[in-house]
Amino acid sequence: MINNKPIGIFDSGIGGTSIWSEIHQLLPDEKTIYLADSKNAPYGQKSKAEIIDLSCKNTEFLLDMDCKLIVVACNTATTNAIQELRAKYDVPFIGIEPAIKPAATHSKTQTIGILATQGTLNSELFHKTSEKFHDTKIIEQVGHGLVPLIEKGKINSPEMITLLRSYLTPMIEANIDYLVLGCSHYPYLIPQIKNILPAQIQIIDSGEAVARQTQNVLKDKVGLSNIKNRAPLFYTNADPKVLSEILGNQYEVIEKDF
Ligand code: DGL
């Protein structure tokens, strides 16, 4: 089955480009449209109702662009809004959730850490998933302040390193052997996190799994594109500079109010 319509991907900001890049690598023939709702970032501190409203707004923008499938490249939006999105819109949705399962399954110290937004850690979906692994101690830490710094392009700033140290040190002391990155912005902090964590602690995120899931749903339900090398489109409702920079200044970023 052939379907040349684009895949829509949205996040509260630039972080979901970490997921976009996994999808683009695995499915290079697919046209992608990425939506960065940076004007409304961070989502992590907002109420469930606000996150649902913003997720519907982003979805409608992508549906107006005729997207065949939508990837919610944001853990906060997935854990708070994906059920409502699936109920409201007649298009397949792929979400991203913290990779608790592989971390808990492989942990030898039976202690893992998770860094995510408050919205994700407080969500019912997250609680349901983590309850399944009651034999594993899960150290939860809200990454207060990390997303705003990433959105400002301050990935390597002293403030960032200070925040990361304060969040990771208690996890190291608690003997975690896996750190789950439960926010799609955080993969951009992996070099800084690696400088703080002892080498034996593994870092995992869900980007690759989301790309594989996208591929499976396309094959099973929607159809794959047969037109090769379709250039991706990037939209932001804030200053396009940071999004452009995180993409290595390789792509045009369109500024649009949505
Ligand atoms: N990138 C997002 C996530 O995966 C949201 C961050 C935020 O806006 O607070 O959770």
Coordinates of C-alpha atoms and ligand atoms in Angstrom, one line a residue:
M1 CA 0.0 0.0 0.0
I2 CA 1.3 3.4 -1.0
N3 CA 0.5 6.6 0.9
N4 CA 2.5 9.7 0.0
K5 CA 1.0 12.0 2.6
P6 CA 3.3 13.4 5.3
I7 CA 3.9 12.2 8.8
G8 CA 3.2 15.0 11.4
I9 CA 5.3 15.3 14.5
F10 CA 4.8 17.8 17.3
D11 CA 6.4 18.8 20.6
S12 CA 6.2 21.7 23.0
G13 CA 9.3 22.9 21.4
I14 CA 12.6 21.9 19.8
G15 CA 13.2 18.7 21.9
G16 CA 11.1 16.5 19.7
T17 CA 13.6 16.9 16.9
S18 CA 15.5 14.1 18.7
I19 CA 12.5 11.9 17.8
W20 CA 12.2 13.5 14.3
S21 CA 15.8 12.6 13.6
E22 CA 15.3 8.9 14.5
I23 CA 12.2 8.8 12.3
H24 CA 14.0 10.6 9.4
Q25 CA 16.9 8.1 9.6
L26 CA 14.8 5.0 9.7
L27 CA 12.3 6.2 7.1
P28 CA 14.2 8.6 4.8
D29 CA 11.6 8.3 2.0
E30 CA 8.8 9.6 4.2
K31 CA 7.9 13.3 4.1
T32 CA 7.8 14.8 7.6
I33 CA 6.3 18.0 9.0
Y34 CA 7.6 19.0 12.5
L35 CA 5.8 21.5 14.6
A36 CA 7.6 23.2 17.5
D37 CA 5.1 24.9 19.9
S38 CA 7.9 26.8 21.5
K39 CA 5.7 29.8 22.3
N40 CA 3.8 27.6 24.8
A41 CA 6.8 25.7 26.2
P42 CA 7.3 24.3 28.7
Y43 CA 4.2 22.0 28.9
G44 CA 5.6 20.2 31.9
Q45 CA 4.1 22.7 34.5
K46 CA 0.8 23.1 32.8
S47 CA -2.5 21.4 33.9
K48 CA -3.8 18.3 32.1
A49 CA -6.6 20.4 30.5
E50 CA -4.1 22.9 29.1
I51 CA -1.9 20.1 27.7
I52 CA -4.9 18.5 26.0
D53 CA -6.0 21.9 24.5
L54 CA -2.5 22.6 23.1
S55 CA -2.2 19.0 21.8
C56 CA -5.5 19.4 20.0
K57 CA -4.4 22.7 18.5
N58 CA -1.1 21.1 17.2
T59 CA -2.9 18.1 15.9
E60 CA -5.4 20.2 14.0
F61 CA -2.5 22.2 12.4
L62 CA -1.0 18.9 11.2
L63 CA -4.3 17.5 10.0
D64 CA -4.8 20.7 8.0
M65 CA -1.5 19.8 6.3
D66 CA -3.0 16.4 5.4
C67 CA -0.8 14.3 7.7
K68 CA -1.5 10.5 7.6
L69 CA -0.2 9.8 11.0
I70 CA 0.8 11.9 14.0
V71 CA 3.7 11.4 16.3
V72 CA 3.4 13.1 19.7
A73 CA 7.1 13.6 20.2
C74 CA 6.6 14.8 23.8
N75 CA 6.3 12.6 26.9
T76 CA 4.3 15.3 28.7
A77 CA 1.7 15.5 25.9
T78 CA 1.6 11.7 25.4
T79 CA 1.1 10.9 29.1
N80 CA -1.6 13.6 29.5
A81 CA -3.4 13.8 26.2
I82 CA -3.0 10.8 23.9
Q83 CA -6.2 9.1 25.0
E84 CA -8.2 12.2 24.3
L85 CA -6.4 12.7 20.9
R86 CA -7.1 9.1 19.9
A87 CA -10.8 9.5 20.9
K88 CA -11.2 12.8 19.0
Y89 CA -9.3 12.4 15.7
D90 CA -9.6 9.7 13.1
V91 CA -5.8 9.3 12.4
P92 CA -3.3 7.0 14.0
F93 CA -1.2 8.5 16.9
I94 CA 2.2 7.3 18.1
G95 CA 3.2 8.6 21.5
I96 CA 6.4 8.6 23.5
E97 CA 6.6 7.4 27.1
P98 CA 9.6 7.0 29.4
A99 CA 11.5 3.8 28.8
I100 CA 10.9 2.4 32.3
K101 CA 10.4 -1.2 31.0
P102 CA 13.9 -1.8 29.5
A103 CA 15.6 0.0 32.4
A104 CA 13.8 -2.0 35.1
T105 CA 14.2 -5.3 33.2
H106 CA 17.9 -4.9 32.8
S107 CA 18.8 -3.2 36.1
K108 CA 21.2 -5.2 38.3
T109 CA 21.0 -2.9 41.2
Q110 CA 17.2 -2.9 41.0
T111 CA 17.4 0.9 41.2
I112 CA 16.8 3.2 38.3
G113 CA 16.5 6.9 37.9
I114 CA 14.1 8.9 35.8
L115 CA 14.4 12.5 34.8
A116 CA 11.2 13.9 33.3
T117 CA 8.8 16.8 33.6
Q118 CA 6.3 17.2 36.4
G119 CA 3.5 16.7 34.0
T120 CA 4.8 13.3 33.0
L121 CA 5.7 12.1 36.5
N122 CA 2.3 13.2 37.8
S123 CA 0.4 11.5 35.0
E124 CA -1.9 8.5 35.5
L125 CA -0.2 6.7 32.5
F126 CA 3.2 7.0 34.1
H127 CA 2.0 5.7 37.4
K128 CA 0.3 2.8 35.7
T129 CA 3.5 1.9 33.9
S130 CA 5.8 2.3 36.9
E131 CA 3.5 0.2 39.2
K132 CA 4.2 -2.8 37.0
F133 CA 7.8 -2.7 38.1
H134 CA 7.3 -2.7 41.9
D135 CA 10.5 -4.8 42.4
T136 CA 12.6 -2.0 41.1
K137 CA 13.2 1.2 43.0
I138 CA 12.5 4.1 40.7
I139 CA 14.0 7.4 41.7
E140 CA 11.9 10.2 40.1
Q141 CA 13.3 13.6 39.5
V142 CA 11.5 16.5 37.9
G143 CA 13.9 18.3 35.5
H144 CA 12.9 21.8 36.7
G145 CA 14.4 24.5 34.5
L146 CA 16.0 22.2 31.9
V147 CA 13.5 22.7 29.1
P148 CA 13.5 26.5 29.3
L149 CA 17.3 26.5 29.1
I150 CA 17.3 24.1 26.1
E151 CA 14.7 26.3 24.4
K152 CA 17.0 29.3 24.9
G153 CA 19.9 27.4 23.3
K154 CA 21.8 27.3 26.7
I155 CA 22.7 23.6 26.5
N156 CA 26.3 24.1 27.6
S157 CA 25.7 26.9 30.1
P158 CA 27.0 26.8 33.7
E159 CA 23.3 27.0 34.9
M160 CA 22.6 23.8 33.0
I161 CA 25.5 21.9 34.5
T162 CA 24.6 23.1 38.0
L163 CA 21.0 21.9 37.6
L164 CA 22.0 18.6 36.1
R165 CA 24.5 17.9 39.0
S166 CA 21.8 18.7 41.6
Y167 CA 19.4 16.3 39.9
L168 CA 21.8 13.5 39.2
T169 CA 23.9 13.4 42.3
P170 CA 21.2 11.9 44.6
M171 CA 20.6 9.2 41.9
I172 CA 24.3 8.3 41.8
E173 CA 24.3 8.1 45.6
A174 CA 21.2 5.8 45.4
N175 CA 23.2 3.4 43.2
I176 CA 21.1 3.6 40.0
D177 CA 22.5 1.7 37.0
Y178 CA 20.1 3.1 34.4
L179 CA 19.0 6.7 33.9
V180 CA 15.8 7.0 31.8
L181 CA 15.4 10.3 29.9
G182 CA 11.7 10.8 30.1
C183 CA 11.5 14.0 28.1
S184 CA 12.2 14.4 24.4
H185 CA 14.3 17.5 25.0
Y186 CA 16.8 15.7 27.3
P187 CA 18.7 13.6 24.6
Y188 CA 20.4 16.9 23.7
L189 CA 21.9 16.9 27.2
I190 CA 23.5 13.4 26.9
P191 CA 27.1 14.7 26.6
Q192 CA 26.6 16.9 29.7
I193 CA 24.9 14.1 31.6
K194 CA 27.7 11.6 30.7
N195 CA 30.3 14.0 32.2
I196 CA 28.5 13.8 35.5
L197 CA 27.4 10.1 35.6
P198 CA 29.9 7.3 36.4
A199 CA 30.6 5.3 33.2
Q200 CA 28.7 2.2 34.3
I201 CA 25.4 4.0 34.5
Q202 CA 23.5 3.5 31.2
I203 CA 21.4 6.3 29.7
I204 CA 18.3 5.3 27.8
D205 CA 15.6 7.2 25.9
S206 CA 12.7 6.1 23.7
G207 CA 13.5 7.8 20.4
E208 CA 14.6 4.7 18.5
A209 CA 11.6 2.7 19.8
V210 CA 9.2 5.5 18.6
A211 CA 10.7 5.4 15.1
R212 CA 10.3 1.6 14.9
Q213 CA 6.7 1.8 16.1
T214 CA 6.1 4.5 13.5
Q215 CA 7.4 2.2 10.8
N216 CA 5.2 -0.7 12.0
V217 CA 2.1 1.4 12.1
L218 CA 2.8 2.7 8.6
K219 CA 3.3 -0.8 7.3
D220 CA 0.2 -2.2 9.0
K221 CA -2.3 0.6 8.8
V222 CA -1.4 3.6 6.8
G223 CA 0.9 2.7 3.9
L224 CA 4.5 3.7 3.2
S225 CA 5.5 6.5 0.9
N226 CA 7.2 5.5 -2.4
I227 CA 8.6 9.0 -3.2
K228 CA 12.2 9.2 -2.1
N229 CA 14.1 12.1 -0.4
R230 CA 11.1 14.3 0.4
A231 CA 12.5 17.4 2.2
P232 CA 11.1 17.8 5.7
L233 CA 9.2 20.9 6.8
F234 CA 9.8 22.6 10.1
Y235 CA 7.4 25.1 11.7
T236 CA 7.8 27.1 14.9
N237 CA 5.7 29.8 16.6
A238 CA 8.8 31.3 18.3
D239 CA 12.2 32.6 17.2
P240 CA 13.3 30.1 14.5
K241 CA 17.0 30.5 15.4
V242 CA 17.3 27.9 18.1
L243 CA 15.3 25.2 16.2
S244 CA 17.5 25.9 13.1
E245 CA 20.7 25.6 15.2
I246 CA 19.6 22.3 16.8
L247 CA 19.1 20.9 13.3
G248 CA 22.6 21.9 12.4
N249 CA 21.4 24.9 10.2
Q250 CA 20.7 22.3 7.5
Y251 CA 17.0 23.0 7.1
E252 CA 14.7 26.0 6.6
V253 CA 12.5 26.7 9.6
I254 CA 9.2 28.4 8.9
E255 CA 7.9 30.9 11.5
K256 CA 4.2 30.8 11.8
D257 CA 1.7 31.7 14.5
F258 CA -0.4 28.7 15.5
Ligands
DGL1 N1 9.6 17.6 25.3 C1 8.6 17.4 26.3 C2 8.6 16.1 26.9 O1 9.0 15.1 26.2 C3 8.0 18.5 27.0 C4 8.9 19.4 27.8 C5 8.1 20.6 28.3 O2 7.5 21.3 27.5 O3 8.0 20.7 29.5 O4 8.1 15.9 27.9

